[in-house]
PDB file of C-alpha atoms and ligand atoms in Angstrom:
ATOM      1  CA  MET A   1     132.814  82.728  69.959  1.00  0.00           C
ATOM      2  CA  THR A   2     130.916  84.566  66.716  1.00  0.00           C
ATOM      3  CA  HIS A   3     128.016  85.840  67.033  1.00  0.00           C
ATOM      4  CA  GLN A   4     125.626  87.231  63.863  1.00  0.00           C
ATOM      5  CA  THR A   5     122.953  89.297  65.791  1.00  0.00           C
ATOM      6  CA  ILE A   6     125.173  90.411  68.921  1.00  0.00           C
ATOM      7  CA  LEU A   7     127.967  91.662  69.801  1.00  0.00           C
ATOM      8  CA  VAL A   8     129.639  90.926  73.025  1.00  0.00           C
ATOM      9  CA  GLU A   9     132.176  92.676  75.520  1.00  0.00           C
ATOM     10  CA  ARG A  10     133.590  92.203  78.637  1.00  0.00           C
ATOM     11  CA  HIS A  11     134.843  95.973  81.348  1.00  0.00           C
ATOM     12  CA  GLY A  12     136.346  94.739  83.784  1.00  0.00           C
ATOM     13  CA  ARG A  13     133.564  92.754  85.623  1.00  0.00           C
ATOM     14  CA  VAL A  14     130.574  94.259  83.415  1.00  0.00           C
ATOM     15  CA  GLY A  15     129.577  91.675  80.392  1.00  0.00           C
ATOM     16  CA  LEU A  16     127.897  94.213  77.540  1.00  0.00           C
ATOM     17  CA  ILE A  17     125.716  92.964  75.440  1.00  0.00           C
ATOM     18  CA  THR A  18     124.800  95.123  71.934  1.00  0.00           C
ATOM     19  CA  LEU A  19     122.089  93.576  69.938  1.00  0.00           C
ATOM     20  CA  ASN A  20     122.854  94.532  66.345  1.00  0.00           C
ATOM     21  CA  ARG A  21     120.638  94.323  63.307  1.00  0.00           C
ATOM     22  CA  PRO A  22     120.829  97.688  62.854  1.00  0.00           C
ATOM     23  CA  LYS A  23     118.861  97.206  59.840  1.00  0.00           C
ATOM     24  CA  ALA A  24     116.432  95.804  61.128  1.00  0.00           C
ATOM     25  CA  LEU A  25     116.274  98.123  64.160  1.00  0.00           C
ATOM     26  CA  ASN A  26     117.330  95.006  66.197  1.00  0.00           C
ATOM     27  CA  ALA A  27     114.396  93.321  66.339  1.00  0.00           C
ATOM     28  CA  LEU A  28     114.002  90.594  67.639  1.00  0.00           C
ATOM     29  CA  ASN A  29     114.462  87.461  65.379  1.00  0.00           C
ATOM     30  CA  LEU A  30     115.034  83.676  66.849  1.00  0.00           C
ATOM     31  CA  GLU A  31     118.623  83.906  65.783  1.00  0.00           C
ATOM     32  CA  LEU A  32     119.004  86.709  67.803  1.00  0.00           C
ATOM     33  CA  MET A  33     116.870  85.599  70.989  1.00  0.00           C
ATOM     34  CA  ARG A  34     119.647  81.854  70.708  1.00  0.00           C
ATOM     35  CA  GLU A  35     122.449  84.786  70.798  1.00  0.00           C
ATOM     36  CA  VAL A  36     120.996  86.938  73.804  1.00  0.00           C
ATOM     37  CA  THR A  37     120.318  84.096  75.877  1.00  0.00           C
ATOM     38  CA  THR A  38     123.183  81.690  75.492  1.00  0.00           C
ATOM     39  CA  ALA A  39     125.214  84.599  76.074  1.00  0.00           C
ATOM     40  CA  ALA A  40     123.488  86.227  78.950  1.00  0.00           C
ATOM     41  CA  ARG A  41     123.864  82.517  80.244  1.00  0.00           C
ATOM     42  CA  GLU A  42     127.451  82.294  79.786  1.00  0.00           C
ATOM     43  CA  LEU A  43     127.598  85.135  81.650  1.00  0.00           C
ATOM     44  CA  ASP A  44     126.050  84.830  84.687  1.00  0.00           C
ATOM     45  CA  ARG A  45     127.566  81.484  84.638  1.00  0.00           C
ATOM     46  CA  ASP A  46     131.696  83.472  84.604  1.00  0.00           C
ATOM     47  CA  PRO A  47     133.511  83.648  88.230  1.00  0.00           C
ATOM     48  CA  ASP A  48     135.235  87.198  86.135  1.00  0.00           C
ATOM     49  CA  ILE A  49     131.841  88.686  85.696  1.00  0.00           C
ATOM     50  CA  GLY A  50     129.135  90.145  88.674  1.00  0.00           C
ATOM     51  CA  ALA A  51     127.028  91.472  86.194  1.00  0.00           C
ATOM     52  CA  LEU A  52     125.758  92.151  82.848  1.00  0.00           C
ATOM     53  CA  VAL A  53     124.574  95.348  80.516  1.00  0.00           C
ATOM     54  CA  ILE A  54     121.559  95.161  77.019  1.00  0.00           C
ATOM     55  CA  THR A  55     121.677  98.018  74.946  1.00  0.00           C
ATOM     56  CA  GLY A  56     120.673  97.975  71.750  1.00  0.00           C
ATOM     57  CA  SER A  57     121.438 101.802  69.124  1.00  0.00           C
ATOM     58  CA  ALA A  58     121.116 105.507  69.491  1.00  0.00           C
ATOM     59  CA  LYS A  59     117.533 104.422  67.247  1.00  0.00           C
ATOM     60  CA  ALA A  60     116.692 101.296  69.051  1.00  0.00           C
ATOM     61  CA  PHE A  61     116.386  99.546  71.802  1.00  0.00           C
ATOM     62  CA  ALA A  62     114.752  96.445  69.934  1.00  0.00           C
ATOM     63  CA  ALA A  63     111.141  97.155  67.720  1.00  0.00           C
ATOM     64  CA  GLY A  64     110.055  94.223  68.787  1.00  0.00           C
ATOM     65  CA  ALA A  65     110.335  90.731  67.523  1.00  0.00           C
ATOM     66  CA  ASP A  66     111.036  89.999  63.941  1.00  0.00           C
ATOM     67  CA  ILE A  67     107.162  90.693  62.280  1.00  0.00           C
ATOM     68  CA  LYS A  68     108.616  89.177  58.781  1.00  0.00           C
ATOM     69  CA  GLU A  69     109.969  86.355  60.593  1.00  0.00           C
ATOM     70  CA  MET A  70     106.536  85.179  62.687  1.00  0.00           C
ATOM     71  CA  GLN A  71     103.756  86.726  59.934  1.00  0.00           C
ATOM     72  CA  PRO A  72     103.710  83.320  57.582  1.00  0.00           C
ATOM     73  CA  ASN A  73     103.672  80.751  60.933  1.00  0.00           C
ATOM     74  CA  SER A  74     100.472  78.772  61.843  1.00  0.00           C
ATOM     75  CA  TYR A  75      99.047  78.615  65.199  1.00  0.00           C
ATOM     76  CA  PRO A  76     100.640  74.538  65.955  1.00  0.00           C
ATOM     77  CA  GLN A  77     103.757  75.324  64.814  1.00  0.00           C
ATOM     78  CA  VAL A  78     104.387  78.328  66.808  1.00  0.00           C
ATOM     79  CA  TYR A  79     102.892  76.253  69.191  1.00  0.00           C
ATOM     80  CA  LEU A  80     104.667  72.973  69.190  1.00  0.00           C
ATOM     81  CA  ASP A  81     107.998  75.103  68.934  1.00  0.00           C
ATOM     82  CA  ASP A  82     106.799  77.219  72.151  1.00  0.00           C
ATOM     83  CA  TRP A  83     108.119  80.886  69.792  1.00  0.00           C
ATOM     84  CA  PHE A  84     109.868  82.849  72.466  1.00  0.00           C
ATOM     85  CA  ALA A  85     109.999  80.591  75.279  1.00  0.00           C
ATOM     86  CA  GLU A  86     113.327  80.667  75.111  1.00  0.00           C
ATOM     87  CA  TRP A  87     113.453  84.190  76.530  1.00  0.00           C
ATOM     88  CA  ASP A  88     112.129  82.963  79.707  1.00  0.00           C
ATOM     89  CA  GLN A  89     116.110  81.889  80.425  1.00  0.00           C
ATOM     90  CA  LEU A  90     117.242  85.691  80.191  1.00  0.00           C
ATOM     91  CA  ALA A  91     114.409  85.783  83.507  1.00  0.00           C
ATOM     92  CA  GLN A  92     116.604  82.516  85.085  1.00  0.00           C
ATOM     93  CA  VAL A  93     119.849  84.932  84.944  1.00  0.00           C
ATOM     94  CA  ARG A  94     120.933  85.433  88.557  1.00  0.00           C
ATOM     95  CA  LYS A  95     123.088  87.755  87.537  1.00  0.00           C
ATOM     96  CA  PRO A  96     122.053  91.664  87.604  1.00  0.00           C
ATOM     97  CA  ILE A  97     121.537  92.857  84.326  1.00  0.00           C
ATOM     98  CA  ILE A  98     121.321  96.573  83.014  1.00  0.00           C
ATOM     99  CA  ALA A  99     118.696  97.657  80.173  1.00  0.00           C
ATOM    100  CA  ALA A 100     119.652 100.419  78.680  1.00  0.00           C
ATOM    101  CA  VAL A 101     117.509 101.184  76.839  1.00  0.00           C
ATOM    102  CA  ALA A 102     117.761 104.633  74.133  1.00  0.00           C
ATOM    103  CA  GLY A 103     115.500 105.012  70.734  1.00  0.00           C
ATOM    104  CA  TYR A 104     112.335 102.820  69.983  1.00  0.00           C
ATOM    105  CA  ALA A 105     111.658  99.565  72.809  1.00  0.00           C
ATOM    106  CA  LEU A 106     108.364  98.434  71.253  1.00  0.00           C
ATOM    107  CA  GLY A 107     106.698  94.874  71.531  1.00  0.00           C
ATOM    108  CA  GLY A 108     109.478  92.311  72.109  1.00  0.00           C
ATOM    109  CA  GLY A 109     111.871  95.237  72.961  1.00  0.00           C
ATOM    110  CA  CYS A 110     110.262  96.358  76.070  1.00  0.00           C
ATOM    111  CA  GLU A 111     109.228  92.706  77.101  1.00  0.00           C
ATOM    112  CA  LEU A 112     113.803  92.120  76.541  1.00  0.00           C
ATOM    113  CA  ALA A 113     114.032  95.800  78.727  1.00  0.00           C
ATOM    114  CA  MET A 114     111.645  94.475  81.475  1.00  0.00           C
ATOM    115  CA  LEU A 115     112.912  91.224  81.863  1.00  0.00           C
ATOM    116  CA  CYS A 116     116.005  93.061  82.752  1.00  0.00           C
ATOM    117  CA  ASP A 117     116.750  94.136  86.498  1.00  0.00           C
ATOM    118  CA  VAL A 118     117.277  98.282  86.459  1.00  0.00           C
ATOM    119  CA  LEU A 119     116.184  99.877  83.455  1.00  0.00           C
ATOM    120  CA  LEU A 120     117.828 103.135  81.972  1.00  0.00           C
ATOM    121  CA  ALA A 121     116.329 105.303  79.822  1.00  0.00           C
ATOM    122  CA  ALA A 122     118.269 107.584  77.480  1.00  0.00           C
ATOM    123  CA  ASP A 123     116.571 110.816  76.905  1.00  0.00           C
ATOM    124  CA  THR A 124     115.382 110.030  73.755  1.00  0.00           C
ATOM    125  CA  ALA A 125     113.406 106.003  74.957  1.00  0.00           C
ATOM    126  CA  LYS A 126     109.644 105.180  73.853  1.00  0.00           C
ATOM    127  CA  PHE A 127     108.069 102.355  75.161  1.00  0.00           C
ATOM    128  CA  GLY A 128     105.459 100.757  74.199  1.00  0.00           C
ATOM    129  CA  GLN A 129     103.107  97.455  72.935  1.00  0.00           C
ATOM    130  CA  PRO A 130     101.986  98.033  69.544  1.00  0.00           C
ATOM    131  CA  GLU A 131     101.328  94.655  68.835  1.00  0.00           C
ATOM    132  CA  ILE A 132      97.182  94.420  68.807  1.00  0.00           C
ATOM    133  CA  LYS A 133      97.977  96.615  66.044  1.00  0.00           C
ATOM    134  CA  LEU A 134      99.487  93.754  64.025  1.00  0.00           C
ATOM    135  CA  GLY A 135      96.601  91.349  65.308  1.00  0.00           C
ATOM    136  CA  VAL A 136      98.009  90.110  68.214  1.00  0.00           C
ATOM    137  CA  ILE A 137      98.578  90.507  71.635  1.00  0.00           C
ATOM    138  CA  PRO A 138     102.715  89.957  73.415  1.00  0.00           C
ATOM    139  CA  GLY A 139     104.376  86.912  73.848  1.00  0.00           C
ATOM    140  CA  ILE A 140     107.565  87.886  76.327  1.00  0.00           C
ATOM    141  CA  GLY A 141     105.633  88.829  79.029  1.00  0.00           C
ATOM    142  CA  GLY A 142     104.360  92.253  78.262  1.00  0.00           C
ATOM    143  CA  SER A 143     101.131  91.922  79.623  1.00  0.00           C
ATOM    144  CA  GLN A 144     102.329  90.615  83.005  1.00  0.00           C
ATOM    145  CA  ARG A 145     105.825  92.608  83.402  1.00  0.00           C
ATOM    146  CA  LEU A 146     104.241  95.710  82.078  1.00  0.00           C
ATOM    147  CA  THR A 147     100.727  95.826  84.765  1.00  0.00           C
ATOM    148  CA  ARG A 148     102.613  94.676  88.081  1.00  0.00           C
ATOM    149  CA  ALA A 149     105.501  97.741  86.831  1.00  0.00           C
ATOM    150  CA  ILE A 150     103.096 100.841  86.043  1.00  0.00           C
ATOM    151  CA  GLY A 151      99.375  99.661  86.830  1.00  0.00           C
ATOM    152  CA  LYS A 152      96.424  97.991  85.419  1.00  0.00           C
ATOM    153  CA  ALA A 153      95.252 101.387  84.104  1.00  0.00           C
ATOM    154  CA  LYS A 154      97.732 102.645  81.836  1.00  0.00           C
ATOM    155  CA  ALA A 155      99.574  98.782  80.719  1.00  0.00           C
ATOM    156  CA  MET A 156      95.539  98.909  79.221  1.00  0.00           C
ATOM    157  CA  GLU A 157      95.717 102.434  77.803  1.00  0.00           C
ATOM    158  CA  LEU A 158      99.155 100.651  76.363  1.00  0.00           C
ATOM    159  CA  CYS A 159      98.612  97.520  74.966  1.00  0.00           C
ATOM    160  CA  LEU A 160      94.938  98.338  73.719  1.00  0.00           C
ATOM    161  CA  THR A 161      96.318 101.307  71.590  1.00  0.00           C
ATOM    162  CA  GLY A 162      99.409 100.663  70.727  1.00  0.00           C
ATOM    163  CA  ARG A 163     100.702 104.089  72.421  1.00  0.00           C
ATOM    164  CA  MET A 164     104.027 104.813  72.590  1.00  0.00           C
ATOM    165  CA  MET A 165     105.070 106.561  75.943  1.00  0.00           C
ATOM    166  CA  GLY A 166     108.562 108.227  75.920  1.00  0.00           C
ATOM    167  CA  ALA A 167     110.981 108.395  78.813  1.00  0.00           C
ATOM    168  CA  GLU A 168     109.361 110.881  81.509  1.00  0.00           C
ATOM    169  CA  GLU A 169     105.856 109.194  81.443  1.00  0.00           C
ATOM    170  CA  ALA A 170     107.732 106.106  81.418  1.00  0.00           C
ATOM    171  CA  GLU A 171     109.524 106.987  84.234  1.00  0.00           C
ATOM    172  CA  ARG A 172     106.914 108.919  86.513  1.00  0.00           C
ATOM    173  CA  ALA A 173     104.853 105.587  85.740  1.00  0.00           C
ATOM    174  CA  GLY A 174     107.909 103.450  87.282  1.00  0.00           C
ATOM    175  CA  LEU A 175     109.167 101.740  84.685  1.00  0.00           C
ATOM    176  CA  VAL A 176     112.746 103.191  84.646  1.00  0.00           C
ATOM    177  CA  SER A 177     114.413 103.870  87.496  1.00  0.00           C
ATOM    178  CA  ARG A 178     116.421 107.262  85.597  1.00  0.00           C
ATOM    179  CA  ILE A 179     116.635 108.710  82.232  1.00  0.00           C
ATOM    180  CA  VAL A 180     119.915 109.949  81.470  1.00  0.00           C
ATOM    181  CA  PRO A 181     120.768 112.254  77.842  1.00  0.00           C
ATOM    182  CA  ALA A 182     121.027 109.885  75.642  1.00  0.00           C
ATOM    183  CA  ASP A 183     124.915 110.532  74.664  1.00  0.00           C
ATOM    184  CA  ASP A 184     126.100 109.470  78.227  1.00  0.00           C
ATOM    185  CA  LEU A 185     123.268 106.508  78.450  1.00  0.00           C
ATOM    186  CA  LEU A 186     126.183 103.352  78.048  1.00  0.00           C
ATOM    187  CA  ASP A 187     128.678 105.251  80.209  1.00  0.00           C
ATOM    188  CA  ASN A 188     125.897 105.281  82.314  1.00  0.00           C
ATOM    189  CA  ALA A 189     125.211 101.679  82.437  1.00  0.00           C
ATOM    190  CA  LEU A 190     128.377 100.655  82.747  1.00  0.00           C
ATOM    191  CA  ALA A 191     129.080 102.412  85.583  1.00  0.00           C
ATOM    192  CA  THR A 192     125.959 101.414  86.871  1.00  0.00           C
ATOM    193  CA  ALA A 193     126.787  97.653  86.516  1.00  0.00           C
ATOM    194  CA  THR A 194     130.613  98.434  87.136  1.00  0.00           C
ATOM    195  CA  ILE A 195     129.409  99.415  90.527  1.00  0.00           C
ATOM    196  CA  ILE A 196     126.440  96.777  92.163  1.00  0.00           C
ATOM    197  CA  ALA A 197     129.284  94.291  89.419  1.00  0.00           C
ATOM    198  CA  GLY A 198     132.338  95.272  92.771  1.00  0.00           C
ATOM    199  CA  MET A 199     129.816  94.529  95.994  1.00  0.00           C
ATOM    200  CA  SER A 200     129.769  91.084  96.329  1.00  0.00           C
ATOM    201  CA  ALA A 201     128.312  88.524  94.237  1.00  0.00           C
ATOM    202  CA  PRO A 202     126.428  86.067  96.792  1.00  0.00           C
ATOM    203  CA  ILE A 203     125.176  89.319  98.582  1.00  0.00           C
ATOM    204  CA  ALA A 204     124.148  90.503  95.047  1.00  0.00           C
ATOM    205  CA  ILE A 205     122.168  87.623  93.505  1.00  0.00           C
ATOM    206  CA  MET A 206     120.317  87.926  97.298  1.00  0.00           C
ATOM    207  CA  ALA A 207     119.191  91.163  96.507  1.00  0.00           C
ATOM    208  CA  LYS A 208     118.438  90.582  93.254  1.00  0.00           C
ATOM    209  CA  GLU A 209     116.199  87.340  94.767  1.00  0.00           C
ATOM    210  CA  ALA A 210     114.510  89.560  97.049  1.00  0.00           C
ATOM    211  CA  VAL A 211     113.515  92.054  95.649  1.00  0.00           C
ATOM    212  CA  ASN A 212     112.331  89.728  93.042  1.00  0.00           C
ATOM    213  CA  ARG A 213     110.152  87.406  95.339  1.00  0.00           C
ATOM    214  CA  ALA A 214     107.903  90.577  95.723  1.00  0.00           C
ATOM    215  CA  TYR A 215     106.677  89.743  92.343  1.00  0.00           C
ATOM    216  CA  GLU A 216     105.779  86.100  93.093  1.00  0.00           C
ATOM    217  CA  THR A 217     104.663  85.423  97.114  1.00  0.00           C
ATOM    218  CA  THR A 218     102.482  87.703  99.470  1.00  0.00           C
ATOM    219  CA  LEU A 219     104.116  90.417 101.473  1.00  0.00           C
ATOM    220  CA  ALA A 220     104.299  87.829 104.821  1.00  0.00           C
ATOM    221  CA  GLU A 221     105.473  85.305 102.314  1.00  0.00           C
ATOM    222  CA  GLY A 222     108.663  87.594 100.678  1.00  0.00           C
ATOM    223  CA  VAL A 223     109.626  89.279 104.582  1.00  0.00           C
ATOM    224  CA  ARG A 224     109.835  86.122 105.569  1.00  0.00           C
ATOM    225  CA  PHE A 225     112.221  85.582 102.484  1.00  0.00           C
ATOM    226  CA  GLU A 226     114.049  88.236 102.918  1.00  0.00           C
ATOM    227  CA  ARG A 227     114.553  87.104 106.657  1.00  0.00           C
ATOM    228  CA  ARG A 228     116.570  84.060 105.565  1.00  0.00           C
ATOM    229  CA  LEU A 229     118.607  85.659 103.099  1.00  0.00           C
ATOM    230  CA  PHE A 230     119.042  88.639 105.353  1.00  0.00           C
ATOM    231  CA  HIS A 231     120.365  85.649 108.326  1.00  0.00           C
ATOM    232  CA  ALA A 232     122.569  83.673 105.306  1.00  0.00           C
ATOM    233  CA  THR A 233     124.590  86.945 104.352  1.00  0.00           C
ATOM    234  CA  PHE A 234     125.990  86.297 107.761  1.00  0.00           C
ATOM    235  CA  ALA A 235     128.012  82.679 106.396  1.00  0.00           C
ATOM    236  CA  THR A 236     129.977  84.160 104.406  1.00  0.00           C
ATOM    237  CA  ALA A 237     132.977  86.326 104.513  1.00  0.00           C
ATOM    238  CA  ASP A 238     131.643  89.246 102.609  1.00  0.00           C
ATOM    239  CA  GLN A 239     129.135  90.328 105.548  1.00  0.00           C
ATOM    240  CA  LYS A 240     132.412  90.139 107.707  1.00  0.00           C
ATOM    241  CA  GLU A 241     134.554  92.231 105.646  1.00  0.00           C
ATOM    242  CA  GLY A 242     131.902  94.950 104.758  1.00  0.00           C
ATOM    243  CA  MET A 243     130.884  95.357 108.330  1.00  0.00           C
ATOM    244  CA  ALA A 244     134.605  95.475 108.881  1.00  0.00           C
ATOM    245  CA  ALA A 245     135.833  97.805 107.165  1.00  0.00           C
ATOM    246  CA  PHE A 246     132.955 100.335 107.462  1.00  0.00           C
ATOM    247  CA  ILE A 247     134.336 100.319 111.326  1.00  0.00           C
ATOM    248  CA  ASP A 248     137.633 100.327 110.258  1.00  0.00           C
ATOM    249  CA  LYS A 249     136.366 103.605 108.061  1.00  0.00           C
ATOM    250  CA  ARG A 250     138.314 102.077 104.384  1.00  0.00           C
ATOM    251  CA  ASP A 251     136.940  99.999 101.455  1.00  0.00           C
ATOM    252  CA  PRO A 252     135.611  96.381 101.310  1.00  0.00           C
ATOM    253  CA  LYS A 253     137.030  93.978  99.460  1.00  0.00           C
ATOM    254  CA  PHE A 254     134.395  91.709  98.371  1.00  0.00           C
ATOM    255  CA  LEU A 255     136.247  88.663  97.565  1.00  0.00           C
ATOM    256  CA  HIS A 256     132.930  87.214  95.591  1.00  0.00           C
ATOM    257  CA  ASN A 257     132.583  84.398  95.881  1.00  0.00           C
TER     258      ASN A 257
HETATM  259  N1  CAA B 301     110.380  93.520  62.473  1.00  0.00           N
HETATM  260  C1  CAA B 301     110.880  92.950  60.969  1.00  0.00           C
HETATM  261  N2  CAA B 301     111.545  94.241  61.048  1.00  0.00           N
HETATM  262  C2  CAA B 301     111.069  95.891  61.628  1.00  0.00           C
HETATM  263  C3  CAA B 301     110.780  95.761  62.359  1.00  0.00           C
HETATM  264  C4  CAA B 301     110.173  94.562  63.484  1.00  0.00           C
HETATM  265  N3  CAA B 301     109.763  94.565  64.994  1.00  0.00           N
HETATM  266  N4  CAA B 301     110.482  97.266  62.754  1.00  0.00           N
HETATM  267  C5  CAA B 301     111.056  97.842  62.516  1.00  0.00           C
HETATM  268  N5  CAA B 301     111.847  97.356  61.014  1.00  0.00           N
HETATM  269  C6  CAA B 301     112.636  96.720  59.762  1.00  0.00           C
HETATM  270  C7  CAA B 301     111.703  97.877  58.623  1.00  0.00           C
HETATM  271  O1  CAA B 301     110.904  96.546  58.236  1.00  0.00           O
HETATM  272  C8  CAA B 301     113.033  98.693  58.061  1.00  0.00           C
HETATM  273  O2  CAA B 301     113.316  98.255  56.866  1.00  0.00           O
HETATM  274  P1  CAA B 301     113.210  97.516  55.600  1.00  0.00           P
HETATM  275  O3  CAA B 301     114.591  98.825  55.642  1.00  0.00           O
HETATM  276  O4  CAA B 301     113.242  95.996  54.701  1.00  0.00           O
HETATM  277  O5  CAA B 301     111.906  98.348  54.727  1.00  0.00           O
HETATM  278  C9  CAA B 301     113.603  99.167  58.487  1.00  0.00           C
HETATM  279  O6  CAA B 301     113.627  97.657  60.237  1.00  0.00           O
HETATM  280  C10 CAA B 301     113.653 100.328  59.282  1.00  0.00           C
HETATM  281  O7  CAA B 301     112.024 100.169  59.588  1.00  0.00           O
HETATM  282  P2  CAA B 301     110.789 102.028  59.417  1.00  0.00           P
HETATM  283  O8  CAA B 301     111.582 102.017  57.880  1.00  0.00           O
HETATM  284  O9  CAA B 301     109.586 101.523  59.630  1.00  0.00           O
HETATM  285  O10 CAA B 301     111.786 102.424  60.405  1.00  0.00           O
HETATM  286  P3  CAA B 301     110.804 104.002  60.797  1.00  0.00           P
HETATM  287  O11 CAA B 301     111.874 104.795  61.728  1.00  0.00           O
HETATM  288  O12 CAA B 301     110.307 104.658  59.471  1.00  0.00           O
HETATM  289  O13 CAA B 301     109.858 103.770  62.066  1.00  0.00           O
HETATM  290  C11 CAA B 301     109.213 102.273  63.652  1.00  0.00           C
HETATM  291  C12 CAA B 301     110.499 102.800  62.934  1.00  0.00           C
HETATM  292  C13 CAA B 301     108.026 103.604  63.962  1.00  0.00           C
HETATM  293  C14 CAA B 301     109.763 101.210  64.899  1.00  0.00           C
HETATM  294  C15 CAA B 301     108.237 100.807  63.044  1.00  0.00           C
HETATM  295  O14 CAA B 301     110.219 100.593  62.457  1.00  0.00           O
HETATM  296  C16 CAA B 301     107.819 100.322  63.087  1.00  0.00           C
HETATM  297  O15 CAA B 301     106.497 100.503  64.345  1.00  0.00           O
HETATM  298  N6  CAA B 301     107.653  98.950  63.561  1.00  0.00           N
HETATM  299  C17 CAA B 301     107.496  98.081  64.460  1.00  0.00           C
HETATM  300  C18 CAA B 301     106.828  98.088  65.789  1.00  0.00           C
HETATM  301  C19 CAA B 301     106.211  97.039  66.608  1.00  0.00           C
HETATM  302  O16 CAA B 301     104.870  96.952  66.177  1.00  0.00           O
HETATM  303  N7  CAA B 301     106.839  96.187  67.764  1.00  0.00           N
HETATM  304  C20 CAA B 301     106.140  95.254  67.547  1.00  0.00           C
HETATM  305  C21 CAA B 301     106.798  93.375  66.818  1.00  0.00           C
HETATM  306  S1  CAA B 301     105.788  92.613  67.372  1.00  0.00           S
HETATM  307  C22 CAA B 301     106.345  91.262  68.998  1.00  0.00           C
HETATM  308  O17 CAA B 301     106.982  92.423  69.366  1.00  0.00           O
HETATM  309  C23 CAA B 301     105.484  90.499  69.751  1.00  0.00           C
HETATM  310  C24 CAA B 301     106.257  89.946  70.780  1.00  0.00           C
HETATM  311  O18 CAA B 301     105.104  90.649  71.701  1.00  0.00           O
HETATM  312  C25 CAA B 301     107.168  88.809  70.824  1.00  0.00           C
END
């Protein structure tokens, strides 16, 4: 399928989605939103894919929702069309998604990175929620996910001032799992995704579901949820194989289903 705003490639069991609107610093217009969510859902359904990577360019992961597209819209229109709700579909993707972020990840760009499961940052990455400077607030979950990721004080400051934070501050704050040199970002992201895609697919999905549950529920409920899934792992051939391989001192050969 040909895309206008993204590139989709396969690297072994990893699906790579590259945002590709370089002239607009990968601003997220509605077409890009549809193409990313459609491609991600297709890769999610593909049994030959075990993990996804979403990346942008060296200058910008994405500089936010497309301001030129948004500017003329009215309240009834964005409300009736439920603008940006389609991004929620990315949160429904069951396979792990890595965001590989270099350059600007602002507004919707920061929110897109936070919709992913692991956030790898180049040392050039800059994160922020500058919507307030445009007379709006975040609209793809930024006020919620940023607050959960880095705490109220810092999230509040970023949302109220529009200040950007660099990769080191973002890592200290807990938004980013690792910083890598910009030139190595994609290789690192693909290598990490390949490790994940080499695990048992159902077990990786269970691990993602269990970690995400921590955001949605109490500790006691979350621990119960985790334990039920842990018990369920014993119904898979991959649990038998993973443990047998350890005991036999060899690499496991997971079936992925
Ligand atoms: N929407 C549309 N176009 C954008 C854009 C955006 N978010 N960000 C950059 N562009 C365009 C610029 O208009 C420019 O296009 P032209 O060449 O046609 O003028 C091109 O990309 C290059 O941008 P700059 O010339 O501004 O590049 P720079 O290096 O001087 O600055 C920047 C880079 C600091 C990221 C600056 O472009 C910028 O501030 N962008 C806007 C960031 C922003 O406010 N994002 C939040 C958007 S609102 C949002 O995301 C709402 C939400 O939560 C859903």
